[in-house]
Every structure is written in structure tokens, then in C-alpha cells.
Coordinates of C-alpha atoms in Angstrom, one line a residue:
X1 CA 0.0 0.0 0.0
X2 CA 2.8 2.3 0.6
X3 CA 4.3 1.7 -2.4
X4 CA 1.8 2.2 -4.5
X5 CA 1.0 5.8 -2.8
X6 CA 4.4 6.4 -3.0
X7 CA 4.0 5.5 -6.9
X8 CA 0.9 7.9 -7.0
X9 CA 2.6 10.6 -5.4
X10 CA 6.0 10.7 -7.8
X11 CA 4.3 12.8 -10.7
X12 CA 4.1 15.5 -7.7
X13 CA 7.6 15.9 -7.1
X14 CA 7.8 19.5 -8.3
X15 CA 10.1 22.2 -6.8
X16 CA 6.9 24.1 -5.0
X17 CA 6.4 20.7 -3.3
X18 CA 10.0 21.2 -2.4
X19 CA 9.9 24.3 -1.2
X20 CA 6.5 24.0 1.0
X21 CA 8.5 21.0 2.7
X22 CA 11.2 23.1 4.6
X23 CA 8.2 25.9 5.2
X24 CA 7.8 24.9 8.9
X25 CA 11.9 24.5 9.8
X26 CA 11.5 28.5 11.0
X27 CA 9.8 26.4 14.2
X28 CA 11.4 22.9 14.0
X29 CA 15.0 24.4 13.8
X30 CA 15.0 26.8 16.7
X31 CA 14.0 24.2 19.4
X32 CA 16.0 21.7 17.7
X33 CA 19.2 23.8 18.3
X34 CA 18.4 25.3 21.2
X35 CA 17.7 21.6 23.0
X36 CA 20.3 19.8 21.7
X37 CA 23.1 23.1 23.0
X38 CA 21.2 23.2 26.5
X39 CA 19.8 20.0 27.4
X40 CA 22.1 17.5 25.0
X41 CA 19.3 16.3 22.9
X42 CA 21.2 14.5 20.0
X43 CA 20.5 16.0 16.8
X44 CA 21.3 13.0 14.5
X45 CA 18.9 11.1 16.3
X46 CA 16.3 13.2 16.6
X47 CA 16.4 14.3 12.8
X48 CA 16.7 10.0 11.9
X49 CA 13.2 9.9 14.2
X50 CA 11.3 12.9 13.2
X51 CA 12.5 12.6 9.2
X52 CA 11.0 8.7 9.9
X53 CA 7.4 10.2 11.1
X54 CA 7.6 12.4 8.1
X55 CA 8.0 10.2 5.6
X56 CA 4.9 7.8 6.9
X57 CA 2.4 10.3 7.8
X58 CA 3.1 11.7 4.4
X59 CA 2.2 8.2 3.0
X60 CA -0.5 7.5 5.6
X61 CA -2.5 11.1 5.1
X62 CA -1.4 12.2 1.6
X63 CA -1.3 15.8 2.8
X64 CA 1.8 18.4 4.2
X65 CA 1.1 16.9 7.9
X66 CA 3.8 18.6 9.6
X67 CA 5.8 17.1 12.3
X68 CA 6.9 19.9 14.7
X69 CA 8.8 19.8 18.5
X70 CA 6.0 19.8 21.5
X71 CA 6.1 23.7 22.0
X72 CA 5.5 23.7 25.6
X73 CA 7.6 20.6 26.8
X74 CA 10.6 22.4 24.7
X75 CA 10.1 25.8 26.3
X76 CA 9.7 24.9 29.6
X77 CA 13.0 22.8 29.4
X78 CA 14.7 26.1 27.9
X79 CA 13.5 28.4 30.3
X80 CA 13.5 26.4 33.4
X81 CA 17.8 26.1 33.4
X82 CA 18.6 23.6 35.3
X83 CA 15.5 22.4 36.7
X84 CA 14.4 19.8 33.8
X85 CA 16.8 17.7 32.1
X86 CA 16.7 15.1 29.1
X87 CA 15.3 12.3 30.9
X88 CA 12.6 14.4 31.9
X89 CA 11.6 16.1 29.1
X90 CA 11.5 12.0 27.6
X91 CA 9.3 11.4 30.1
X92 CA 6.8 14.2 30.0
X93 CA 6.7 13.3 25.7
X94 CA 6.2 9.8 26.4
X95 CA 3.4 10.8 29.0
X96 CA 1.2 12.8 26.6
X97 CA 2.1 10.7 24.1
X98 CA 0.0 8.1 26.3
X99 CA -2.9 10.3 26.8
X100 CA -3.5 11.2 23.3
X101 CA -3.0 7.6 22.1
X102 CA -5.4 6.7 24.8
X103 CA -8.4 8.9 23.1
X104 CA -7.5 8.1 19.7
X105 CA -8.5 4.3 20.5
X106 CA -11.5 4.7 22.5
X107 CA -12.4 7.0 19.7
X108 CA -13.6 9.9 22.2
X109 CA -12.1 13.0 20.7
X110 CA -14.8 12.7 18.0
X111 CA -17.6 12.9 20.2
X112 CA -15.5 16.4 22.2
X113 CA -15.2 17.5 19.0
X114 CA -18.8 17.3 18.1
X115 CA -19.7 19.8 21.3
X116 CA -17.1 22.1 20.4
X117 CA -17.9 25.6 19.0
X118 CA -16.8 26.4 15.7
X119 CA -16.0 30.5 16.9
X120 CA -13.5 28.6 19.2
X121 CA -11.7 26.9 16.5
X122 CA -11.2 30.0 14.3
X123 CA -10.5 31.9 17.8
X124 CA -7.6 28.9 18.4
X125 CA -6.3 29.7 14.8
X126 CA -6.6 33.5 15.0
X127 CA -4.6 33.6 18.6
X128 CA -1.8 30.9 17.6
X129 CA -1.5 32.5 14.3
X130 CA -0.8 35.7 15.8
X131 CA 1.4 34.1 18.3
X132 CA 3.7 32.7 15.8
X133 CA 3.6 35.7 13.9
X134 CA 4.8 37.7 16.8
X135 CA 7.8 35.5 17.6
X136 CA 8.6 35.1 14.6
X137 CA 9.1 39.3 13.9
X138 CA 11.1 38.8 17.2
X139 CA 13.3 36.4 16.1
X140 CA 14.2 38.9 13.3
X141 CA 14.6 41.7 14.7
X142 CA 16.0 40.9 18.0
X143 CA 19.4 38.6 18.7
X144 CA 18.3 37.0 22.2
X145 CA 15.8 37.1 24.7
X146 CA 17.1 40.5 26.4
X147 CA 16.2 41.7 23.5
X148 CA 18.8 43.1 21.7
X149 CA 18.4 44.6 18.1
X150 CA 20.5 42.7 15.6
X151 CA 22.9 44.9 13.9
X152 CA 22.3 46.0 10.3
X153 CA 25.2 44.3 8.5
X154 CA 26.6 40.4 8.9
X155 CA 25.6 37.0 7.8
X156 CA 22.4 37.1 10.9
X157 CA 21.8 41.3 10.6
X158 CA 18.9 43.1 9.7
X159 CA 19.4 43.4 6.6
X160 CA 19.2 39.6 5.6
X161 CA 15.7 39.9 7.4
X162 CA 14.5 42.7 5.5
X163 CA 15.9 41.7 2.7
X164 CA 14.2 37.6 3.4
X165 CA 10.8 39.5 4.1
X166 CA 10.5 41.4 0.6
X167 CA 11.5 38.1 -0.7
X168 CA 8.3 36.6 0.4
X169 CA 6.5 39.6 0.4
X170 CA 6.8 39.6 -3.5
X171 CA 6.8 35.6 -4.2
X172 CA 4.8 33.8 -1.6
X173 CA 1.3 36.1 -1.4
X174 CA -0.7 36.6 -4.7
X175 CA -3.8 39.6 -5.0
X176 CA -6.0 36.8 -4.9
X177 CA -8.4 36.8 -2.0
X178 CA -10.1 33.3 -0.7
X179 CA -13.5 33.5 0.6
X180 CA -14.2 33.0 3.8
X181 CA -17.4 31.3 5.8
X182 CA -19.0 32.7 8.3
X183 CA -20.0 31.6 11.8
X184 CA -23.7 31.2 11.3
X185 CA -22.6 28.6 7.8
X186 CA -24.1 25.8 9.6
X187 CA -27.2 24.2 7.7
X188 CA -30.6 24.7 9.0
X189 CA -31.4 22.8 12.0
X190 CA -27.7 22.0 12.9
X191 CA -26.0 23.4 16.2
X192 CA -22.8 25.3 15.7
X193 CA -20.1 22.8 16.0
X194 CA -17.6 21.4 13.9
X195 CA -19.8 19.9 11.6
X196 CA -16.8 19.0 9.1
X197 CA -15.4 16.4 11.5
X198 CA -18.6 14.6 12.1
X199 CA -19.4 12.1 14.7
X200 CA -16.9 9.4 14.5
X201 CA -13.4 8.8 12.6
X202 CA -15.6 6.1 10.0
X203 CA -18.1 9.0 9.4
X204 CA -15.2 11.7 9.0
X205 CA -14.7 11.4 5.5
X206 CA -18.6 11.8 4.9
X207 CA -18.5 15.4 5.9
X208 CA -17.9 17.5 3.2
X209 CA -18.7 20.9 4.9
X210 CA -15.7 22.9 5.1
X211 CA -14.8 25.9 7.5
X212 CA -13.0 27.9 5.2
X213 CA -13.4 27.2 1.4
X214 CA -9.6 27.3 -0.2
X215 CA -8.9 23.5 -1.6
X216 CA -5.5 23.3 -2.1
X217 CA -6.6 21.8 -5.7
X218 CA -7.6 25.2 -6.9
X219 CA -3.9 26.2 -6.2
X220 CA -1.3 24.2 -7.9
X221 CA 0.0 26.8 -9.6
X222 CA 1.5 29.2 -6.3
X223 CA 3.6 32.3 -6.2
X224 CA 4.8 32.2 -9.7
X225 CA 6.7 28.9 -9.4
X226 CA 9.3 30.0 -7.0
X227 CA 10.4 27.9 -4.0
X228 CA 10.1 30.5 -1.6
X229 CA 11.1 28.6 1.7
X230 CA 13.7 26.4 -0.2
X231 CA 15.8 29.4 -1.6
X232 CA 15.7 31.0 2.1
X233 CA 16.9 27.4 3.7
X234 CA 19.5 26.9 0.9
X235 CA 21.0 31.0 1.6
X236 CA 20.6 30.0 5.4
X237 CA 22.6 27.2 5.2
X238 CA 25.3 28.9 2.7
X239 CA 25.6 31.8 5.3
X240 CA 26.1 29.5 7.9
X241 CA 29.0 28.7 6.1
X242 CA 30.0 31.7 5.6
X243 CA 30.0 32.9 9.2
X244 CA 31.7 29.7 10.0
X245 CA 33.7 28.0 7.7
X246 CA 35.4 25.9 10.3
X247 CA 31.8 23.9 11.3
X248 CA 31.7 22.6 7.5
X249 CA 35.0 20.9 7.5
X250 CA 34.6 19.7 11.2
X251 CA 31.5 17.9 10.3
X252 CA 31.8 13.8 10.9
X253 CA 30.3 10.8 9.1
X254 CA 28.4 8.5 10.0
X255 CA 24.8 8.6 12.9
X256 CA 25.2 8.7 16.1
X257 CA 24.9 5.4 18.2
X258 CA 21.5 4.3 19.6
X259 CA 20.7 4.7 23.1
X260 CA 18.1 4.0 25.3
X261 CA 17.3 6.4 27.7
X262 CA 17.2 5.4 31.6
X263 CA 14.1 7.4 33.2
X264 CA 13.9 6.9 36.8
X265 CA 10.9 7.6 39.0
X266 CA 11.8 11.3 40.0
X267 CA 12.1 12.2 36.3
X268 CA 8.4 10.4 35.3
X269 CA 7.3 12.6 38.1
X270 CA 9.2 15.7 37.3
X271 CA 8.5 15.2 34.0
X272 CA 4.5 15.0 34.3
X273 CA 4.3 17.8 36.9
X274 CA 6.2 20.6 34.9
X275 CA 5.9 19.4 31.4
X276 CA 3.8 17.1 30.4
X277 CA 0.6 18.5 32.2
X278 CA 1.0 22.2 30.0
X279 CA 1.6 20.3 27.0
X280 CA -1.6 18.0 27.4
X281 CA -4.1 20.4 26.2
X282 CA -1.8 22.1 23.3
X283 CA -1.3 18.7 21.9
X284 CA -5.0 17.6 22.0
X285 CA -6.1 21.2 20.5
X286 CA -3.7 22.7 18.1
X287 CA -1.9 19.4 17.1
X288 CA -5.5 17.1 17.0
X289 CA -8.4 19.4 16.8
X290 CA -6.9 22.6 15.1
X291 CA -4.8 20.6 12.4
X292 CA -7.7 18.5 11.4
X293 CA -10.0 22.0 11.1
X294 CA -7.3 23.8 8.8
X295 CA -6.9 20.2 7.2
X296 CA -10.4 19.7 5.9
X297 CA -10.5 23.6 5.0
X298 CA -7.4 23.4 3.1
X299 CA -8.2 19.6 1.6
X300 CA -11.8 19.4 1.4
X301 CA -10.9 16.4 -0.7
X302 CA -8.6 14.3 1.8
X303 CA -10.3 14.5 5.2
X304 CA -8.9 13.6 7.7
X305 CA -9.8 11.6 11.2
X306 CA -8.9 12.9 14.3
X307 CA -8.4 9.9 16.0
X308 CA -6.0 9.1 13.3
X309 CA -4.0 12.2 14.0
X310 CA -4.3 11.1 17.5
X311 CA -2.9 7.9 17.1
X312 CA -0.1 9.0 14.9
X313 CA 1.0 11.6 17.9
X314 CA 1.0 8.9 20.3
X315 CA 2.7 6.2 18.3
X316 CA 5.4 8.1 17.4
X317 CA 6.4 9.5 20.6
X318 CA 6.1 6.5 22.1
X319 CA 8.4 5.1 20.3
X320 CA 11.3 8.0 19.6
X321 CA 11.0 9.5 22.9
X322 CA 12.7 6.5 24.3
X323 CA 15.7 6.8 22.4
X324 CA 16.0 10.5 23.2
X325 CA 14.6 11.7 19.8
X326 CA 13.1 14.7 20.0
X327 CA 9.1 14.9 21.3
X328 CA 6.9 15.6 18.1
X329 CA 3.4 16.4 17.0
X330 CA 1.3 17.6 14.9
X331 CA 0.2 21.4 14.3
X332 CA -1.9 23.9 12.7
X333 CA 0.6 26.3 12.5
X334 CA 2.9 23.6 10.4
X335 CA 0.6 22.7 8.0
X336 CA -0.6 26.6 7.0
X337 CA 3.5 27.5 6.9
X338 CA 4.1 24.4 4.5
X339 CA 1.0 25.2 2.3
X340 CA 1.9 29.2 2.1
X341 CA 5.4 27.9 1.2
X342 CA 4.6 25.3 -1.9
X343 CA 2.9 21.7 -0.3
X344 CA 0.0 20.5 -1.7
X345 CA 0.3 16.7 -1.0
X346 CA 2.3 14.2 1.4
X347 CA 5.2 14.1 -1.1
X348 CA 6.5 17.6 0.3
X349 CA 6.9 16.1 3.7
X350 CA 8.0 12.6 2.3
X351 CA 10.8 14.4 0.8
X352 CA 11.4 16.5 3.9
X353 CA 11.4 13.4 5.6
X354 CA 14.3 11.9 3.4
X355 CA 16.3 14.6 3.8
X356 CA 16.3 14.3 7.7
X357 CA 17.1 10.9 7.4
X358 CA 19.8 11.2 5.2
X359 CA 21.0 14.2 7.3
X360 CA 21.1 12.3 10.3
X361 CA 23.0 9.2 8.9
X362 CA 25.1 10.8 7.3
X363 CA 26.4 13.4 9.8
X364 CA 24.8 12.7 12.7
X365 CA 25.2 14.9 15.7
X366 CA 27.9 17.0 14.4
X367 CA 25.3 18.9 11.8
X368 CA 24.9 21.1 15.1
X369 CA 27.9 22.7 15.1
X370 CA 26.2 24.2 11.8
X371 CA 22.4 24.3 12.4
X372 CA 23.9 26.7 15.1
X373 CA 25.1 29.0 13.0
X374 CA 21.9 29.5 10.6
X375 CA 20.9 33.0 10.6
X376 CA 17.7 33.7 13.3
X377 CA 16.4 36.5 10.8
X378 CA 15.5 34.0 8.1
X379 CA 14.0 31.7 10.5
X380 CA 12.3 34.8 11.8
X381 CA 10.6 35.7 8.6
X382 CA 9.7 32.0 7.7
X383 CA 7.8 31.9 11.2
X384 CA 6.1 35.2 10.7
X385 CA 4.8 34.1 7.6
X386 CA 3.6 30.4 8.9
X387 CA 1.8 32.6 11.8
X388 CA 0.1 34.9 9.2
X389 CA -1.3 32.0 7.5
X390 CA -2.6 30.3 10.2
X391 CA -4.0 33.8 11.7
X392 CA -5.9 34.2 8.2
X393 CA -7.2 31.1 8.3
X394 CA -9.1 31.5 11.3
X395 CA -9.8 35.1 11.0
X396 CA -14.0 35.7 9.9
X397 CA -15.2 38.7 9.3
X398 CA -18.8 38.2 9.3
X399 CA -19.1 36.2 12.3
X400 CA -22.2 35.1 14.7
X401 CA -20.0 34.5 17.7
X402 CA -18.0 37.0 17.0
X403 CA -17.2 37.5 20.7
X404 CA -16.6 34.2 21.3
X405 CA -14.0 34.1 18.6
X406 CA -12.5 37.3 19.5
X407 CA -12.1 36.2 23.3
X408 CA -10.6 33.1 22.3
X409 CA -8.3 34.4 20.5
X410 CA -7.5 37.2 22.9
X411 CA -6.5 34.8 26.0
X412 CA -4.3 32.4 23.5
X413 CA -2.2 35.1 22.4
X414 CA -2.2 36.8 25.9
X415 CA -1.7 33.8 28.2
X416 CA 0.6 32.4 25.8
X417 CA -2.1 29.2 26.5
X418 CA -4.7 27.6 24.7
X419 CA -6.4 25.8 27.1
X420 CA -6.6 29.2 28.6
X421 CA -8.3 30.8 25.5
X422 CA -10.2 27.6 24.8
X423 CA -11.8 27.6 27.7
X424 CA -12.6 31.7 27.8
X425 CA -13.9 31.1 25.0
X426 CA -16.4 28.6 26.0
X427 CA -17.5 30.3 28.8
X428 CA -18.5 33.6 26.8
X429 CA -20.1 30.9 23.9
X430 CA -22.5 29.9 27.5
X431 CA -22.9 32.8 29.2
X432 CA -24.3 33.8 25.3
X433 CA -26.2 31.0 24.7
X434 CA -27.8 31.1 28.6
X435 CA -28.7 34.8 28.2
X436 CA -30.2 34.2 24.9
X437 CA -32.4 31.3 26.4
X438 CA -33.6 33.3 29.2
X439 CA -34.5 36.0 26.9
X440 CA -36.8 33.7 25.0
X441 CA -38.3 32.3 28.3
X442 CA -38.4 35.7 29.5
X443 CA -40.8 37.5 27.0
X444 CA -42.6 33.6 26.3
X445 CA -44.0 33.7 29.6
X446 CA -44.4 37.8 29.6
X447 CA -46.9 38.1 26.4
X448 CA -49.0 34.7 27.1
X449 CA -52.2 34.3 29.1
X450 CA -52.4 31.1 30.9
X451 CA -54.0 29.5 28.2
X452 CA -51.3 30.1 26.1
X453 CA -52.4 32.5 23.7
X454 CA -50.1 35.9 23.0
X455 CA -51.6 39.1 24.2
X456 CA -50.9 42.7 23.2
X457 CA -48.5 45.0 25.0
X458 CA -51.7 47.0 25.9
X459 CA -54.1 44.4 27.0
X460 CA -51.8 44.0 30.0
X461 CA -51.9 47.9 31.0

């Protein structure tokens, strides 16, 4: 079967496919680098593992599924010094990994998908869009968290960020508008939940109502034929080079060995406590709920299952996680950067995948003395753009629950949390839907005589 999709799949090998592969690498590279200097993740191994799960979901869901670092297990290991160290951080990915495998086999994240607002998806998108956006202009303009403007001139200055963001500017966005739904887009009779992911994964790919018409079959033909993202990796790389010339000729053959790593009982429950616990609801959310949303509005013509999704997360952390690869998922954010960039079909990540691979056997950890080097301004403007994307996707203009989406989006980007904004969001989608039931109860009972008939205004004066 995998063969034959992979046979399918070879008349799509075109450079815009190329370049939406390496689309999301302004996210994957950063915590990549910074984990492997700080905590002593090994690079080889982690690109062997996460090239590995590229290369199959591209196979399995014929679509750009991106495979990205679990945001909030990686941050809180880089921010937290020396509190949280490898084991740990193995622990708290193997953890969720659980969890989400877990509810993709009793199949119940279709059924908490069925109850959940649609305004709260788009909110999810808006405020993780924006997110992304804004770290991403960070990482461009500034050099390090205290933040310090870059200079002007060098291989990493301002200039190569300005210069990157014109790039894009002029070669990745087109005049052409797509039209967006609205909140109230639900048929007749239906309630306003995600109606495109239906009730089950069997039924999933009966649903052909889509949040946000764009299919990515409309679109083959992007930005002029350039390969955006791939020219920016390939003049990251070469000034990498440049700024240090030394890292290229240091570089060793060969992977690095396989190890198994040894968790012990303090790091399962350091690991769970300060990790795995934040990450829990961003994984279900953004790397389940919200990449299954911008899925079906991107590919009205692949659907795809959430409990699918689910039980690719938790596989393949369960099994990389114990050989120190680096903890992976799914996400929104991902998928919108890969499409802006090129991708229209699984062979993008399928060669993104090979690449890892080959990467990682070939050079194995000593590719980070170089990946170190690769200028932040380009990653930067490559995140920026994946956050605009995935901002625009969610973004409705003409919009029922407009407060609902607007709150939603407001506590994600301001709490840094989504399980913050999911749940603000719900709780102004009741407190709406109570006050709008006790205003029909309210003037029912008001202008009815006992025996049920309506009365005039006047008849009760």
C-alpha cells in the first residue's frame, strides 16, 4: 500500500512541493538547536526519528502533515535552566504521548469535538496564528531574549531579514483573496459545531462541509513557481558557512549510536508535573483538533480523522521518545506555513522526511555545530509568515460569535495558552447561549395568558 502511494505521489515531485517541505523549519530548527546546546538532545537522532514520522504520515494522510517539537515541553525545558533535564523532558513526551494515544483508541475525541464551538476553533487559529507571527518578527529583529536589536550588516543582521521578508513579500502572497465562511454557515437545524469532522473517525470522511473554502486543488499553480522557503533554507545554510567555515569541515560521518534512555521515577514525576501536564491540552487542541480543522478547509478532498491524527502523535512519541529523539506532534501552525510555502500533497513532507534521514545518517550529531550558526532573521521571517497563514485562516469577518472568537483568540495570544483561551472562549459561547435562552423564556412567559395564547403590549396595561 505504501508503495503504491508512494508511486501515486511521484508525478508530484515539483520544486513548489519542495519548497513547501522546509516551510515549517523556522519552528522545527529553533527548538531543535536550542535543545540539543542546553539540554544535550542529539541532533542525529532526533532528525533520523522525526525525518522517519515524516516520511509515513506523508504516506498514511497524503497531505503536508507537519511534524513539529511539543512547544510547551521544549520551552519549559529552555526556560526552566537547570531544573528539567533530558530524561525528563523524555518522560513528560512519552506521557502525553500516552494520553493522546489513549483517546484516539477509545475514539472519544470525536464525540469532544462534536460539542465544540466552531468560533473557538477559528478563535484557536486567530490567537496561535498571531502568536507565531509575533515570535517570529522577534526572532528577526532581535538577537536573544534580552532583547537586543540585531545589527544592520553580517551574515544574521537586519538586513538579511528585511531583505528575506521582501523576498516573500513579493513571491509567496498573490492579489488573490479566498473567501471566507461565516459563523452562522451551519445548515438549518444543525447546532454550531464542527460539523466538518462529524461524529466518528468512520463517518469523518462523509463530511464535506468545510470551515473555510480554499482547496488546495484550486492552487497548484502558487507564487509564480518560485520555492520561496527552499531558496531562504539553501541561503541559510550557505551563510552558515560563511560565518563559519570551520563547522563545515569539522562535520563527521556517519549517525550517532543508539541509546536507550534510563528514566527513573523522580524524572516520570518531574517530568509530568512541569511538562507534560501544559503540554496535554496544546497537543489535544492545536496538534489534534486545530490541524484537522485547517486540514479539511485546506483539503476538502482528503479528510482527515482525528483519531487518526491522534494515534499518529502517540505512536510516534512512544516510540522515539525512548531513544532520546526529540518529542513531536502535529500542528496547525505547520501545516498553514508548509502550504503558504509550496505543499500540496504528502510528497512535500516525504521528501522533507528523506532529507532528515539522510541528514542524520550521514552526519549525525555534528550537523549542530552548523544548524547553530543559521541565521535567526531568516527563521524569523519564515515563522512570521507560517503565523500569518494560520492567523488568516481562522480570521472571519462576518461572524455570529464573533465574541466568542475574538475572546478566544485574545486569552491564547495573551496567556501564551490555549487551554486558557479555549476555555474563555467557551465560557462567553455559555454565558451567550444562557442569556439568549432566558430572553426567549423571559418574554414567552411575559406576552401569554395562561391559556397560552399571546396578548398585546396594551391588554396588559
Amino acid at each position: 500500500m505504501a508503495l503504491t502511494q508512494l508511486k501515486s505521489s511521484w508525478h508530484r515531485l515539483t520544486w513548489q512541493e519542495a519548497s513547501g517541505a522546509v516551510g515549517d523549519l523556522g519552528t522545527f530548527l529553533p527548538f531543535l538547536v536550542g535543545l540539543a546546546t542546553q539540554k544535550h538532545l542529539d541532533v542525529g537522532t532526533s532528525l533520523i526519528f522525526s525525518g522517519s514520522y515524516n516520511i509515513i504520515t506523508g504516506l498514511l494522510f497524503d497531505i503536508p502533515m507537519p511534524v513539529q517539537p511539543m512547544k510547551s515541553i521544549a520551552a519549559i525545558a529552555l526556560t526552566d535552566g537547570q531544573n528539567i533535564n533530558l530524561p525528563q523532558i523524555m518522560a513528560a513526551g512519552i506521557a502525553v504521548a500516552t494520553v493522546v494515544l489513549f483517546l484516539g483508541v477509545t475514539r472519544l475525541l470525536p464525540h469532544c469535538i462534536r460539542l465544540t464551538p466552531s468560533a473557538s476553533i477559528w478563535g484557536l487559529q486567530l490567537g496561535l496564528g498571531l502568536s507565531l507571527a509575533s515570535k517570529g518578527l522577534k526572532l528577526m529583529v532581535y538577537e536573544n531574549s534580552s532583547l537586543q536589536v540585531r545589527p544592520w550588516l553580517g551574515t544574521d543582521g537586519l538586513l538579511v531579514g528585511l531583505a528575506a521578508g521582501i523576498f516573500v513579500v513579493c513571491t509567496a502572497y498573490h492579489s488573490q483573496q479566498p473567501s471566507h465562511g461565516t459563523c452562522g454557515a451551519e445548515p438549518a437545524g444543525e447546532p454550531a459545531v464542527w460539523q466538518s469532522l462529524g461524529a466518528s473517525a468512520e463517518s469523518a470522511s462523509q463530511h464535506s462541509t468545510t470551515l473555510y473554502s480554499r482547496p488546495a486543488e484550486a492552487h497548484q499553480t502558487h507564487s509564480g513557481g518560485i520555492p520561496a522557503a527552499l531558496l531562504l533554507v539553501t541561503a541559510g545554510l550557505a551563510l552558515s558557512a560563511l560565518k563559519s567555515p570551520q563547522t563545515v569541515l569539522g562535520l563527521s560521518m556517519g549517525p550517532s549510536p543508539l541509546r536507550l534512555v534510563h528514566i527513573t521515577a523522580a524524572d516520570w514525576q518531574q517530568g509530568v508535573l512541569r511538562a507534560a501536564i501544559p503540554q496535554l491540552p496544546l497537543t489535544c487542541l492545536n496538534s489534534v483538533i486545530a490541524v484537522c480543522a485547517l486540514s479539511d478547509e485546506l483539503f476538502p478532498q482528503r479528510p482527515m480523522s482525528p483519531t487518526h491524527v491522534a494515534l499518529s502523535v502517540g505512536t510516534m512519541n512512544l516510540v522515539g521518545c525512548w531513544f532520546g529523539a526529540l518529542p513531536t506532534c502535529h500542528g496547525a501552525g505547520g501545516l498553514a506555513g508548509q502550504y503558504k510555502f509550496g505543499a500540496r500533497s504528502g510528497m512535500a513532507v516525504i521528501m522533507l522526511g528523506a532529507g532528515k534521514v539522510l541528514l542524520g545518517l550521514t552526519f549525525g550529531a555534528s550537523l549542530l555545530d552548523l544548524l547553530v550558526h543559521f541565521p535567526g532573521s531568516l527563521l524569523g521571517v519564515m515563522l512570521a509568515v507560517s503565523g500569518l497563514e494560520l492567523a488568516g485562516a481562522g480570521y472571519r469577518k462576518d461572524c455570529d460569535e464573533t465574541a466568542v472568537l475574538l475572546v478566544t483568540a485574545s486569552a491564547t495570544l495573551t496567556f501564551a495558552s490555549t487551554a486558557i483561551g479555549f476555555v474563555a472562549g467557551l465560557v462567553v459561547f455559555a454565558l451567550m447561549h444562557v442569556r439568549s435562552w432566558f430572553s426567549q423564556v423571559r418574554w414567552s412567559y411575559l406576552f401569554r395568558r395562561p391559556e397560552g395564547r399571546f396578548v398585546q403590549q396594551s391588554d396588559e396595561l
